[in-house]
Coordinates of C-alpha atoms in Angstrom, one line a residue:
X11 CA -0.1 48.6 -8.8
X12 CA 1.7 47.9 -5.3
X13 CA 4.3 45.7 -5.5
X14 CA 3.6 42.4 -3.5
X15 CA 5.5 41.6 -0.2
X16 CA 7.4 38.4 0.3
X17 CA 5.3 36.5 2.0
X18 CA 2.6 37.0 -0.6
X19 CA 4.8 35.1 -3.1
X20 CA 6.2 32.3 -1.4
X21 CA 4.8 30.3 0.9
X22 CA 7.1 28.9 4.3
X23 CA 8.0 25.1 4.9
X24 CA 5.8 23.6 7.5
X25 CA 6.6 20.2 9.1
X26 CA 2.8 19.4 9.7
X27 CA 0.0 20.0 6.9
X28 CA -2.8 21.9 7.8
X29 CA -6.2 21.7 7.2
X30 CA -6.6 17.9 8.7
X31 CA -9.9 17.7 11.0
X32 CA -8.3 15.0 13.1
X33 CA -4.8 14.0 13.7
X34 CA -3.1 10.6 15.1
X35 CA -4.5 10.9 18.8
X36 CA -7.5 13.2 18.0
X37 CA -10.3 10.8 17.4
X38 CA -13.7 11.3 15.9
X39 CA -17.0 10.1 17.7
X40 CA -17.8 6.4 17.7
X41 CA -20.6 6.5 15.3
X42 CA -18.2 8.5 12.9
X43 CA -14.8 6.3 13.4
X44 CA -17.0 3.3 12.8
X45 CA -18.0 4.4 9.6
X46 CA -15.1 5.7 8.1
X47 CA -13.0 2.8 9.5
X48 CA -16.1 0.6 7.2
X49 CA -14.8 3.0 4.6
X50 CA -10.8 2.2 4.7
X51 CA -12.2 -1.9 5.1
X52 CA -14.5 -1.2 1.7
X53 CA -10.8 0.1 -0.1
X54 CA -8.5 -2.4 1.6
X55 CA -10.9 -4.8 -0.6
X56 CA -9.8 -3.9 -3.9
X57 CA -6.2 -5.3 -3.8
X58 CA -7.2 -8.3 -1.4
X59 CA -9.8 -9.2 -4.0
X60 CA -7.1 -8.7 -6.8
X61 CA -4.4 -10.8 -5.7
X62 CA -6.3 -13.7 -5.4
X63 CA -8.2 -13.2 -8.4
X64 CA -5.3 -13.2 -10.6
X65 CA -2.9 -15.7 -9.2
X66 CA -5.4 -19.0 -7.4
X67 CA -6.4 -19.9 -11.4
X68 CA -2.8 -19.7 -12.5
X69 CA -1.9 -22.2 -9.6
X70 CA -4.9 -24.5 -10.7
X71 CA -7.3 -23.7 -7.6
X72 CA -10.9 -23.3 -8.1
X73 CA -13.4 -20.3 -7.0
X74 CA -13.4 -22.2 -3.3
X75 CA -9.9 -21.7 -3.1
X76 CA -10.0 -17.8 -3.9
X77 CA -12.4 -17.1 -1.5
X78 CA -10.6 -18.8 1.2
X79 CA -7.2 -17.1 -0.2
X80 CA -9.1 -13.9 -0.1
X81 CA -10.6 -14.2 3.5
X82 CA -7.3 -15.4 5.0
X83 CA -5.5 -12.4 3.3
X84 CA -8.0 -10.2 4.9
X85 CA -7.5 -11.8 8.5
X86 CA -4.2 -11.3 8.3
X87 CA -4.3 -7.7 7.2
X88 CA -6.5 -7.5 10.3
X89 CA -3.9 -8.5 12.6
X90 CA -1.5 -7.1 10.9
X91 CA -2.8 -3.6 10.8
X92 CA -3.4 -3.8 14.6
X93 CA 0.2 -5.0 15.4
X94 CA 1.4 -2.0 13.2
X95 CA -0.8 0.4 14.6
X96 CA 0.0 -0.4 18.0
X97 CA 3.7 -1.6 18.4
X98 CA 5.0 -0.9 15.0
X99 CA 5.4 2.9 13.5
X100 CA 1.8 3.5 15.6
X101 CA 0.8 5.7 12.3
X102 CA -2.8 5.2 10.7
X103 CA -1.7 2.5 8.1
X104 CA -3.5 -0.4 7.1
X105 CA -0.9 -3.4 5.8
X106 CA -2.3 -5.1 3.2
X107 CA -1.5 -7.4 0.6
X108 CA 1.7 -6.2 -1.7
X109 CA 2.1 -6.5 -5.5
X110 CA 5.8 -6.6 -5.3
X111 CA 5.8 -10.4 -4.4
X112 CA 3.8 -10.9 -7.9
X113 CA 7.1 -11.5 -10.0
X114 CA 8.5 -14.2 -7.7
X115 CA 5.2 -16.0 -6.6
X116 CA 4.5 -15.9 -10.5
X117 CA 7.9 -17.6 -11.4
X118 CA 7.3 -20.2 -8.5
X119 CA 4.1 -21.0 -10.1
X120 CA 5.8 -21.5 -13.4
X121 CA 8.3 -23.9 -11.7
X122 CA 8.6 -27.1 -13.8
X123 CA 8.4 -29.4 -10.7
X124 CA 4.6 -27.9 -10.3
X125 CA 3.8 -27.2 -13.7
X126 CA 4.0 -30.8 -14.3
X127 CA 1.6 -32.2 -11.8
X128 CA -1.3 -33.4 -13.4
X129 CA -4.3 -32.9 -10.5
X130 CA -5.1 -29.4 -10.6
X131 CA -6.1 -29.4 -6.8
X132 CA -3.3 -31.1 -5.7
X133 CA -0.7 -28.1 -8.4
X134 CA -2.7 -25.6 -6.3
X135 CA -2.0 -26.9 -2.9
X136 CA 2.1 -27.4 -3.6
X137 CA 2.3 -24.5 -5.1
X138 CA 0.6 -22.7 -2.3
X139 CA 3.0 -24.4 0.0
X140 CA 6.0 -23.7 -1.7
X141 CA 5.1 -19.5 -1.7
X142 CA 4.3 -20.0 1.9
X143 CA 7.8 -21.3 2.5
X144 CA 9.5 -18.7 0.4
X145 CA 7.9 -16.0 2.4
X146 CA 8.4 -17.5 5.7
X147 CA 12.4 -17.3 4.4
X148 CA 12.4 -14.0 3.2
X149 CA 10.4 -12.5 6.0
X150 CA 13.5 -12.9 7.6
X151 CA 15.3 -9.9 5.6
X152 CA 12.6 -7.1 7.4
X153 CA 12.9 -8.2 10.8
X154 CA 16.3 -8.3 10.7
X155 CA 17.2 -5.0 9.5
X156 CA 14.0 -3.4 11.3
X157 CA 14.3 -4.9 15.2
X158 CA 18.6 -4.5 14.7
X159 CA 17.9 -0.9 13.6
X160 CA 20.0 -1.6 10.4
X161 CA 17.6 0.2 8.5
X162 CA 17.5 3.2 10.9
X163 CA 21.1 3.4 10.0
X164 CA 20.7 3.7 6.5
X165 CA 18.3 6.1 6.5
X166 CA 21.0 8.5 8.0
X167 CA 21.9 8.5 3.9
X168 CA 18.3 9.8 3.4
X169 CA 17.7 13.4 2.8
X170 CA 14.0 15.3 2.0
X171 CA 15.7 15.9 -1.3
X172 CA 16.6 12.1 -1.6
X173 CA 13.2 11.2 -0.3
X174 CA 10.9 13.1 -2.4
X175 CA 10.7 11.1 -5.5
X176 CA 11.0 7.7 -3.6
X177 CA 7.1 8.9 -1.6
X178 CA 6.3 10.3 -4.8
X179 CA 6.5 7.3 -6.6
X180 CA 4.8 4.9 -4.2
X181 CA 2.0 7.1 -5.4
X182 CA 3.0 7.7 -9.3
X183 CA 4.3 3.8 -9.7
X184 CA 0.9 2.3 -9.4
X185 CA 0.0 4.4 -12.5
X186 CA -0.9 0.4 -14.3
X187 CA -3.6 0.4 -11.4
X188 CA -5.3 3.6 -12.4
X189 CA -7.1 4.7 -15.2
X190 CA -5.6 1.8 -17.5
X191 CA -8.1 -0.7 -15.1
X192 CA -10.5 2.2 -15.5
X193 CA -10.5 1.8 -19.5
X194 CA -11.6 -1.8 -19.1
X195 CA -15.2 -0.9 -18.4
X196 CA -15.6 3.1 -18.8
X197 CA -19.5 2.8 -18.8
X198 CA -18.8 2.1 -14.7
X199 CA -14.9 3.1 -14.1
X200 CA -15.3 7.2 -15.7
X201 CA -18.6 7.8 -13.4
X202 CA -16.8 6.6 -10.1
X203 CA -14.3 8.6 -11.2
X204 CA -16.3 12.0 -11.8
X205 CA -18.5 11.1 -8.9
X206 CA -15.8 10.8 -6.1
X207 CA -14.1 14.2 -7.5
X208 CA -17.2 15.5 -7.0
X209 CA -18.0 14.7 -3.6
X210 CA -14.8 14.8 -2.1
X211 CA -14.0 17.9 -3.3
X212 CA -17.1 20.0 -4.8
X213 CA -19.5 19.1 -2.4
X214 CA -16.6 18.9 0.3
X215 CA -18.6 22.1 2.2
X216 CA -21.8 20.4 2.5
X217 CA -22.6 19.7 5.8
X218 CA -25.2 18.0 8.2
X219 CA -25.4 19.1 12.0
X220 CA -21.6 20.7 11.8
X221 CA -20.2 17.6 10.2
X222 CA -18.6 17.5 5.9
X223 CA -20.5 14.2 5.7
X224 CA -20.3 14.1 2.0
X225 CA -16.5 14.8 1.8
X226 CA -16.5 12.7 5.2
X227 CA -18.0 9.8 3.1
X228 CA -18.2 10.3 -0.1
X229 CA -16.1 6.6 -1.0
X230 CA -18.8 4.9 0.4
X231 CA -21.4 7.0 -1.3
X232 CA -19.7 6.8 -4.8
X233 CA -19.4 3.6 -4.7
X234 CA -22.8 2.6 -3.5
X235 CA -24.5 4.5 -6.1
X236 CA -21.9 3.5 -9.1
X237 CA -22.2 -0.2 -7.1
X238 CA -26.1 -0.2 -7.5
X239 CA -25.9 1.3 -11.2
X240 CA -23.5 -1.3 -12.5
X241 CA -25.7 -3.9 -10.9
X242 CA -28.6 -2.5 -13.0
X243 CA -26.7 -2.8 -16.3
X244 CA -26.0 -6.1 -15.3
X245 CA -29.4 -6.7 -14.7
X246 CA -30.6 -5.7 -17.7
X247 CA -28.5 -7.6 -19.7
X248 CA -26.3 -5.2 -21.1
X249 CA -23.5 -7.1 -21.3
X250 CA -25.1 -10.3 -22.3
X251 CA -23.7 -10.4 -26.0
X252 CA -20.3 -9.2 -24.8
X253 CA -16.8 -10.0 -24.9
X254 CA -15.7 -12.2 -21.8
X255 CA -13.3 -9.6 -20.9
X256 CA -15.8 -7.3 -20.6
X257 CA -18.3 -8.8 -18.6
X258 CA -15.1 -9.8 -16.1
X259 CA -14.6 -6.4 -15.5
X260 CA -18.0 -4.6 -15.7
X261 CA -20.7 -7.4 -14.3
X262 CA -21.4 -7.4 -10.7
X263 CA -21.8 -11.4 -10.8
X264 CA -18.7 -12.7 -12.1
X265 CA -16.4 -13.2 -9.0
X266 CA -18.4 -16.1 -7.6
X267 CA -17.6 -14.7 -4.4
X268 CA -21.1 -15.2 -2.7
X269 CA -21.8 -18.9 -3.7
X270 CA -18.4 -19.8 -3.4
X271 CA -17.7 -18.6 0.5
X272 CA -18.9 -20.7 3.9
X273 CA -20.9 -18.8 6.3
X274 CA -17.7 -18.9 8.8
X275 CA -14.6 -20.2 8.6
X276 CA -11.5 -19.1 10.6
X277 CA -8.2 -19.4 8.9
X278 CA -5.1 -20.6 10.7
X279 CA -1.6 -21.4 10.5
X280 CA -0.6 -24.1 8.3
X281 CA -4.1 -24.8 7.0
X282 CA -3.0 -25.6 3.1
X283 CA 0.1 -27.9 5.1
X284 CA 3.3 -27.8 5.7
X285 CA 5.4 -25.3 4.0
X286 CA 7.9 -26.6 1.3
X287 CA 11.4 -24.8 0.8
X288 CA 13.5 -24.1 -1.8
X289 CA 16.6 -21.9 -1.9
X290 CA 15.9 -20.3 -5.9
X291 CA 12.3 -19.7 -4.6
X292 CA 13.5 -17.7 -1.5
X293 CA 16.0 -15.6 -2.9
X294 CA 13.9 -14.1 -5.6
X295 CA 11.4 -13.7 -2.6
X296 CA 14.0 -11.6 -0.8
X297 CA 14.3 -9.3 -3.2
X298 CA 9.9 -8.5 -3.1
X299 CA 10.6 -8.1 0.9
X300 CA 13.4 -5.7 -0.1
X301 CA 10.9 -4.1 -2.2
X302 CA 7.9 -4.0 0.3
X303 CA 10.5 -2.3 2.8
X304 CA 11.3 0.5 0.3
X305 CA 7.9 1.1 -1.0
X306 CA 6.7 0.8 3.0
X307 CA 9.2 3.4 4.0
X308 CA 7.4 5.9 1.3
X309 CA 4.5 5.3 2.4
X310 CA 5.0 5.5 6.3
X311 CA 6.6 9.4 6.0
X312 CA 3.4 10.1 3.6
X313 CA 1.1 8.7 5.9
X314 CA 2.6 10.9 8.8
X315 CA 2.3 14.1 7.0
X316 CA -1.3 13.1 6.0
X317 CA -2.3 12.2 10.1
X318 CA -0.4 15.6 10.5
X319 CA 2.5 14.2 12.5
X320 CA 5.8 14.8 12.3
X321 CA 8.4 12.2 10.5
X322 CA 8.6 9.1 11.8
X323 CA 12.2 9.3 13.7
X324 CA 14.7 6.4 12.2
X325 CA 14.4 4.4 15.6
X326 CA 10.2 4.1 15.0
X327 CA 10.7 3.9 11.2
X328 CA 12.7 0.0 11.8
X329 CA 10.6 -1.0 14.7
X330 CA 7.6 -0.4 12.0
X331 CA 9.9 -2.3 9.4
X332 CA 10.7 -5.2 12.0
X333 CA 6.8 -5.3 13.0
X334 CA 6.4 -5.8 9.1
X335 CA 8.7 -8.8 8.3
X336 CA 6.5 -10.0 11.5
X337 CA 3.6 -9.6 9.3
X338 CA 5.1 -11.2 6.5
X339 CA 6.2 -14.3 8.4
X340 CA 2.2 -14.8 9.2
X341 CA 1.5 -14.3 5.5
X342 CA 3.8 -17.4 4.8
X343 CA 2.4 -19.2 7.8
X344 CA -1.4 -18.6 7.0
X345 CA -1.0 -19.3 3.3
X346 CA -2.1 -15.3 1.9
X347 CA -0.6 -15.9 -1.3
X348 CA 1.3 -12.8 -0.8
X349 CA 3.5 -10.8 1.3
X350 CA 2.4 -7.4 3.3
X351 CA 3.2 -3.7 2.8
X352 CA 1.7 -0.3 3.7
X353 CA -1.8 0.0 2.2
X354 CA -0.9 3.1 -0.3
X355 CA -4.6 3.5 -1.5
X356 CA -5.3 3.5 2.1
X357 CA -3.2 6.6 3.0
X358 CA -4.4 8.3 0.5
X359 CA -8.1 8.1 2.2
X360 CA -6.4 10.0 5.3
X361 CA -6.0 13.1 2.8
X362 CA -9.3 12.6 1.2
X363 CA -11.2 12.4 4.6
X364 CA -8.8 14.3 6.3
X365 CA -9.1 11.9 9.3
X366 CA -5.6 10.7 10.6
X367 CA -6.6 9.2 13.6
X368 CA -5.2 5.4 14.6
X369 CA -8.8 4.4 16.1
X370 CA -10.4 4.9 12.7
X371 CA -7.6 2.2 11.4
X372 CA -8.1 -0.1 14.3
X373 CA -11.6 -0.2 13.5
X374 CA -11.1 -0.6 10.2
X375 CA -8.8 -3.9 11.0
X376 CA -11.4 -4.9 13.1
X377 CA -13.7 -4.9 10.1
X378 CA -11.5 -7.2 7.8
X379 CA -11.2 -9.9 11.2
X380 CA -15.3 -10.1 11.7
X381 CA -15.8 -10.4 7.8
X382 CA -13.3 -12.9 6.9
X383 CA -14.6 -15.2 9.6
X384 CA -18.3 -15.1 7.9
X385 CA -17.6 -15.9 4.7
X386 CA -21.1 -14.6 2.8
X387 CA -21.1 -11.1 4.4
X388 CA -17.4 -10.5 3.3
X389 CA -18.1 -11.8 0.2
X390 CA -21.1 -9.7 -0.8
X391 CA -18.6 -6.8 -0.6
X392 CA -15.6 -8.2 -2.2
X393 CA -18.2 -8.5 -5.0
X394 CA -17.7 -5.3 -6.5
X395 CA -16.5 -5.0 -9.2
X396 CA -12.3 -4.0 -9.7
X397 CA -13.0 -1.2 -12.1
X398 CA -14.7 0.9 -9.1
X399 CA -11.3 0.8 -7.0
X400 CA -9.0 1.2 -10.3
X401 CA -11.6 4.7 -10.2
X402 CA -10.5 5.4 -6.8
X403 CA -7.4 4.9 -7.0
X404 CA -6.8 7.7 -9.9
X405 CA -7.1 10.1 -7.3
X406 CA -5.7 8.2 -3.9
X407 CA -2.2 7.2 -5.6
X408 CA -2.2 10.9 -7.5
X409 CA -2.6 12.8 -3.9
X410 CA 0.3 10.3 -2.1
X411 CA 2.1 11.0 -4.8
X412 CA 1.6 14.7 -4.1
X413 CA 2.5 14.3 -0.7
X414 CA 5.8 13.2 -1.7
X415 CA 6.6 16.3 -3.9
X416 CA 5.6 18.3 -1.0
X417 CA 9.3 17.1 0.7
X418 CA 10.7 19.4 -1.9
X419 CA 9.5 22.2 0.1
X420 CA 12.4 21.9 2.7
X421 CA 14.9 22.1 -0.1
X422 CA 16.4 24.4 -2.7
X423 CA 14.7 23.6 -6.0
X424 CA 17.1 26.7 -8.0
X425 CA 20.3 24.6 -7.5
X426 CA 21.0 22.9 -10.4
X427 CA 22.3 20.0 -8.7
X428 CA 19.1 19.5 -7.0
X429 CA 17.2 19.8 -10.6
X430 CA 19.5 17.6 -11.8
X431 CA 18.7 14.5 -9.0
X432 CA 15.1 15.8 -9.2
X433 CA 14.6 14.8 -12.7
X434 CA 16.7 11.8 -13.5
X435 CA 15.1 9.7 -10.3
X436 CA 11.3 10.8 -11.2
X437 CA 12.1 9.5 -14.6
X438 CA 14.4 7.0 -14.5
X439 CA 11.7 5.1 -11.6
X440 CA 9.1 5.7 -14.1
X441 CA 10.9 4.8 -17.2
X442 CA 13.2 1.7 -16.0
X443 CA 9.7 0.0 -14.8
X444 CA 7.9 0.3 -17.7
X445 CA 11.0 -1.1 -19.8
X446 CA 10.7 -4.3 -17.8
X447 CA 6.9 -4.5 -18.3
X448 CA 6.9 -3.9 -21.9
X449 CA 9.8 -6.9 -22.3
X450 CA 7.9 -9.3 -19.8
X451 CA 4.4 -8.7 -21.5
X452 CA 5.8 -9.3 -25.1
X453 CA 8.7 -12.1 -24.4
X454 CA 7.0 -13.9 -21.1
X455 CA 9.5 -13.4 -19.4
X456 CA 11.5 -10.2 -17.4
X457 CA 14.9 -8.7 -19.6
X458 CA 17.0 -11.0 -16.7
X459 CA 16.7 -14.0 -18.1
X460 CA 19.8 -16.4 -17.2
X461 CA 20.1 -20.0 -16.6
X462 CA 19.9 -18.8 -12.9
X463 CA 16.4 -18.6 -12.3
X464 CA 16.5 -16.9 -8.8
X465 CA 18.8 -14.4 -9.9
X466 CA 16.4 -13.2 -12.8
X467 CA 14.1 -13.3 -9.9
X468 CA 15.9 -11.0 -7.7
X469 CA 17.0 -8.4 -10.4
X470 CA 13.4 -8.5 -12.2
X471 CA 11.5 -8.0 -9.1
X472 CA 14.0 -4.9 -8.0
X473 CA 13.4 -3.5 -11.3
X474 CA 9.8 -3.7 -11.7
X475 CA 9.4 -1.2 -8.5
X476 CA 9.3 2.3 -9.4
X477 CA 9.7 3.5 -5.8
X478 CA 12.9 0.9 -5.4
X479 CA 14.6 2.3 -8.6
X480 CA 14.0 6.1 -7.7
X481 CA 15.8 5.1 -4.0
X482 CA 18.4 3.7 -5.4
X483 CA 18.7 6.6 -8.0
X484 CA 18.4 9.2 -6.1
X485 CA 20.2 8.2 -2.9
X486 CA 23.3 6.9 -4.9
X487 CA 23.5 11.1 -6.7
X488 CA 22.4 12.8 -3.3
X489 CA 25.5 11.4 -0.9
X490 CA 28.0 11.1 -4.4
X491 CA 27.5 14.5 -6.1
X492 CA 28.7 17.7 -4.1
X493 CA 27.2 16.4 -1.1
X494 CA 29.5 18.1 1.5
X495 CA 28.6 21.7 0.1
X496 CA 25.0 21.1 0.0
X497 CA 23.9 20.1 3.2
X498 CA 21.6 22.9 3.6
X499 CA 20.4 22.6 -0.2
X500 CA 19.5 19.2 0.5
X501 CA 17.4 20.3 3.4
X502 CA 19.1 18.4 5.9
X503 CA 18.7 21.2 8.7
X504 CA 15.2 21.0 8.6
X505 CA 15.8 16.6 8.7
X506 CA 17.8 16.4 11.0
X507 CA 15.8 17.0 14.4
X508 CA 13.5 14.2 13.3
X509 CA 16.3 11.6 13.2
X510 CA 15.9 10.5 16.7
X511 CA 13.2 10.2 19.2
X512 CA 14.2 13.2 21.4
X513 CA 15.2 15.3 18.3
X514 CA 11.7 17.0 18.7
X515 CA 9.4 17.2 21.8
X516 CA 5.9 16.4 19.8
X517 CA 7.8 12.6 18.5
X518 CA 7.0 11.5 22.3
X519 CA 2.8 12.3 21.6
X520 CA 2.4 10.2 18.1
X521 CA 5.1 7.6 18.2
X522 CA 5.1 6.3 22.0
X523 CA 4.5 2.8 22.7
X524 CA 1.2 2.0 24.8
X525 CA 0.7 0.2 27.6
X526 CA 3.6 2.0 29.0
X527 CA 6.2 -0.5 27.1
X528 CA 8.7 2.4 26.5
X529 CA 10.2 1.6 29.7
X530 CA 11.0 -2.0 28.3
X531 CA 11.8 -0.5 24.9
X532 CA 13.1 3.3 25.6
X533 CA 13.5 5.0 22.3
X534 CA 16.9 6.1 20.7

C-alpha cells in the first residue's frame, strides 16, 4: 500500500470556516431572511420565557406580571440586538437575557427588608425596583472598560491557546440547560432532539428549487411538529393524573401566557418606578456584568468564525462590550429582570443554518419589537413548552462549544505545556461550577457564605460561570508558565494580525461602522 502524503494526514489552519452559504454581508433573499430571522426570534424565546418564569413567583408577582416581564425583556433584546448589530461588534448576535445575573437577583430577592413585606404585589414591585437599580449600577463596569478600550487592552494577554477553552465553555457550561431539562419530559424533549438531528443534518441535502430548505429550517419544522404532538398529548389528557412537575414541563397550557397578556402594550422606562439603590446589591451585581463580559467575549469570536469572518480585532471587541453595558443600563431602566449577554443558543443557529448574515439578525430583532408590543401573538409562541429548547439546545451549545476547540488548530497540541493548560482549564471550569451548585442546591446557599452578603455575592456569582473560571485558569498559566519560549506554541503568529483594525485588509468589510461613522470613530 502507498504511503500517504502529508497533506492527506493533517489538515492546515484556516482563519475562516468553510462550507457557510452566507457570510456577515452576503444576505439571503427577503422571503428567506424573514424566515430564518422568525427562526432565531422562535429560539431567543426559550431563555426570555425562562427567566421570568422562574424568578416573577419568587418575587411574589402574579402570571400578569410575567408576561409583562417577558415582553419587556423581549423589547429590549430587540433594541438591543439592533444597537449591537449596527454600532457594536456588527457580528450576527442576538443579546438576550443572561443567566449570570440569577445568583445576585436571587439573593436581592431574599433580602430581609423585602422578604418581610406582607402585600405580595407591592414585594414584587420593590423587589423589581431594587434589581433595576443594581443593574443600572453595575452596567457601569461594561461601558467603562468597553468605550475606554480597557478591555481591548487586556485581551493583548489573550492567546488562541488561552481562548480555546474559555469559547468552548460558553458552549459546554450550559450543560444544566441541555439534556438534564430534556429528562423532565422525555415523551416530548428525546423526539425534538432526534427530529432536529435529523433534519439538520440527515436530510441537510434535500432541497426545493436549489435551496436546503429542510436543513435551512428544520428548527421551525421540529418544533412545529414536536409543538403540535405535545399539544395532542395534552389534549388527550395524558397528563391529567400526573405529577405537577410533570405537567409544568410537558403540557402546552401551563404558562398562562395567552390569557394573561394585553393585546398591546409598549413597555418603557421606569414603568415598575423609580429604581431603589443599595451598595451590597450592586456589587454582587458587578460581578454578573463581569461575568456577562467574559462569557460575551466567547461568544463574539465564536459567532465570527460561524458568519465566516475573521476575529473581531480588540478595538471592535470593546466597542461591542461598551455597546453591551449600554444594553444593560436599559435592562435596569425598563425593569427586564435581568441583565444582557450574547445569545449563545443563537450562535449556534448560524452553524446549523449556516447563514451568518447581519440582516437575518436584524430581522430577527425586529421580530421580538412587533411581538412584545401585541401581547397575545407573542404569547401564543412563548407558549411552548421549555423542554423543546432544552432539546435544541443539546446540539446548539455542543457545536459553539466545538467552535471553540477549533482555536486549537493554530496551536501546538504535542507540547506538553499546552496539554497541560489544555486540560486543567477544560476541567477545572467544568468542575469548580458544579462544586458550587451541588453546595447551593443542598445548603441554600453558595460555599461563600460570610456575614458580608455582597461579597458572597461577588465570589459566588464568579464561581458559578464556567466560561469565567476557565479565563481566569487558563490566562493566569498561559502568560506565567514558559510564556516567552512559546510564543509560537501558543499560536500567537497566527493572533496577532487580528489585534488591530488594519492588522488584516478583510477587518475593514465585516467590522466597519455604517453610515459612514468611521470618520467620527476611525478604528485603532
Amino acid at each position: 500500500m502507498e504511503a500517504p502524503k502529508p497533506e492527506e494526514i493533517s489538515h492546515p489552519p484556516m482563519d475562516q470556516l468553510q462550507g457557510l452559504e452566507y457570510c456577515i454581508d452576503s444576505n439571503p433573499s427577503w422571503a428567506e431572511a424573514i424566515a430564518l430571522g422568525f427562526q432565531h426570534y422562535i429560539l431567543a424565546l426559550g431563555t426570555a420565557v425562562m427567566i421570568p418564569s422562574f424568578l416573577v413567583p419568587l418575587m411574589g408577582g402574579n402570571d400578569d406580571d410575567k408576561v409583562r416581564v417577558v415582553q419587556t425583556l423581549l423589547f429590549v433584546e430587540g433594541i438591543n440586538t439592533l444597537l449591537q448589530t449596527l454600532f457594536g461588534t456588527r457580528l450576527p448576535t442576538v443579546i438576550g437575557g443572561s443567566y449570570a445575573f440569577m445568583v445576585p437577583i436571587i439573593s436581592i430577592i431574599h433580602d430581609k427588608s423585602l422578604m418581610s413585606i406582607d402585600d405580595p404585589q407591592q414585594r414584587f414591585l420593590n423587589t423589581m425596583r431594587a434589581v433595576q437599580g443594581a443593574l443600572i449600577v453595575a452596567s457601569s463596569i461594561q461601558i467603562i472598560l468597553g468605550f475606554s478600550q480597557m478591555w481591548a487592552i487586556c485581551s493583548r494577554f489573550f492567546s488562541p491557546l488561552g481562548m480555546a477553552p474559555v469559547i468552548a465553555l460558553v458552549g459546554f457550561g450550559l450543560f444544566d440547560r441541555g439534556f438534564p431539562v430534556v429528562g423532565r419530559c422525555v415523551e416530548v424533549g428525546v423526539p425534538m432532539l432526534i427530529l432536529f438531528i435529523v433534519f439538520s443534518q440527515y436530510l441537510k441535502n434535500f432541497q426545493v428549487r436549489q435551496l436546503p430548505i429542510i436543513e435551512r429550517f428544520a428548527l421551525l419544522i421540529s418544533i412545529t411538529v414536536i409543538w403540535a404532538y405535545a399539544h395532542l398529548l395534552t389534549a388527550s389528557g395524558a397528563y391529567r393524573h400526573r405529577p405537577e412537575l410533570t405537567k409544568v414541563n410537558c403540557r402546552t397550557d401551563q404558562a398562562n401566557f395567552i390569557s394573561s397578556a394585553p393585546w398591546i402594550k409598549i413597555p418603557y422606562p421606569l414603568q415598575w418606578g423609580s429604581p431603589t439603590f443599595d451598595a451590597g446589591h450592586a456589587f454582587g451585581m458587578m460581578a454578573a456584568a463581569l461575568v456577562s463580559l467574559i462569557e460575551s467575549t466567547g461568544a463574539y469570536k465564536a459567532a465570527s468564525r460561524l458568519a465566516s469572518a475573521t476575529p473581531p480585532p480588540a478595538h471592535i471587541l470593546s466597542r461591542g462590550i461598551g455597546w453591551q453595558g449600554l444594553g444593560i443600563l436599559l435592562s435596569g431602566l425598563f425593569g427586564t429582570l435581568t441583565g444582557s449577554t450574547v445569545s449563545v443558543e443563537n450562535v449556534g443557529l448560524l452553524g446549523s443554518t449556516r447563514v451568518g448574515s447581519r440582516r437575518v439578525i436584524q430581522i430577527s430583532a425586529g421580530f421580538m419589537i412587533f411581538f412584545s408590543l401585541l401581547g397575545k401573538f407573542g404569547a401564543l409562541f412563548a407558549s411552548i413548552p421549555f423542554t423543546i429548547f432544552a432539546a435544541v439546545y443539546c446540539v446548539l451549545f455542543g457545536l459553539v462549544a466545538s467552535v471553540g476547540l477549533s482555536f486549537l488548530q493554530f496551536t501546538n497540541m504535542n507540547s506538553m505545556r499546552n496539554l497541560f493548560i489544555t486540560g486543567v482549564s477544560f476541567f477545572l471550569g467544568l468542575s469548580i461550577p458544579e462544586y458550587f451548585r451541588e453546595y447551593t442546591s443542598k445548603a441554600l446557599h453558595g460555599p461563600a457564605h460570610t456575614s458580608a452578603g455582597w461579597f458572597d455575592d461577588f465570589l459566588n456569582t464568579i464561581f458559578f460561570s464556567s466560561s469565567t473560571v476557565a479565563l481566569i485558569v487558563a490566562i493566569f498559566l498561559d502568560n506565567t508558565l514558559d510564556y516567552k519560549d512559546s510564543a509560537r506554541d501558543r499560536g500567537m503568529p497566527w493572533w496577532v494580525k487580528f489585534r488591530t483594525f488594519k492588522g488584516d485588509s478583510r477587518n475593514e468589510e465585516f467590522y466597519t461602522l455604517p453610515f459612514n461613522l468611521n470618520r467620527f470613530f476611525p478604528p485603532s
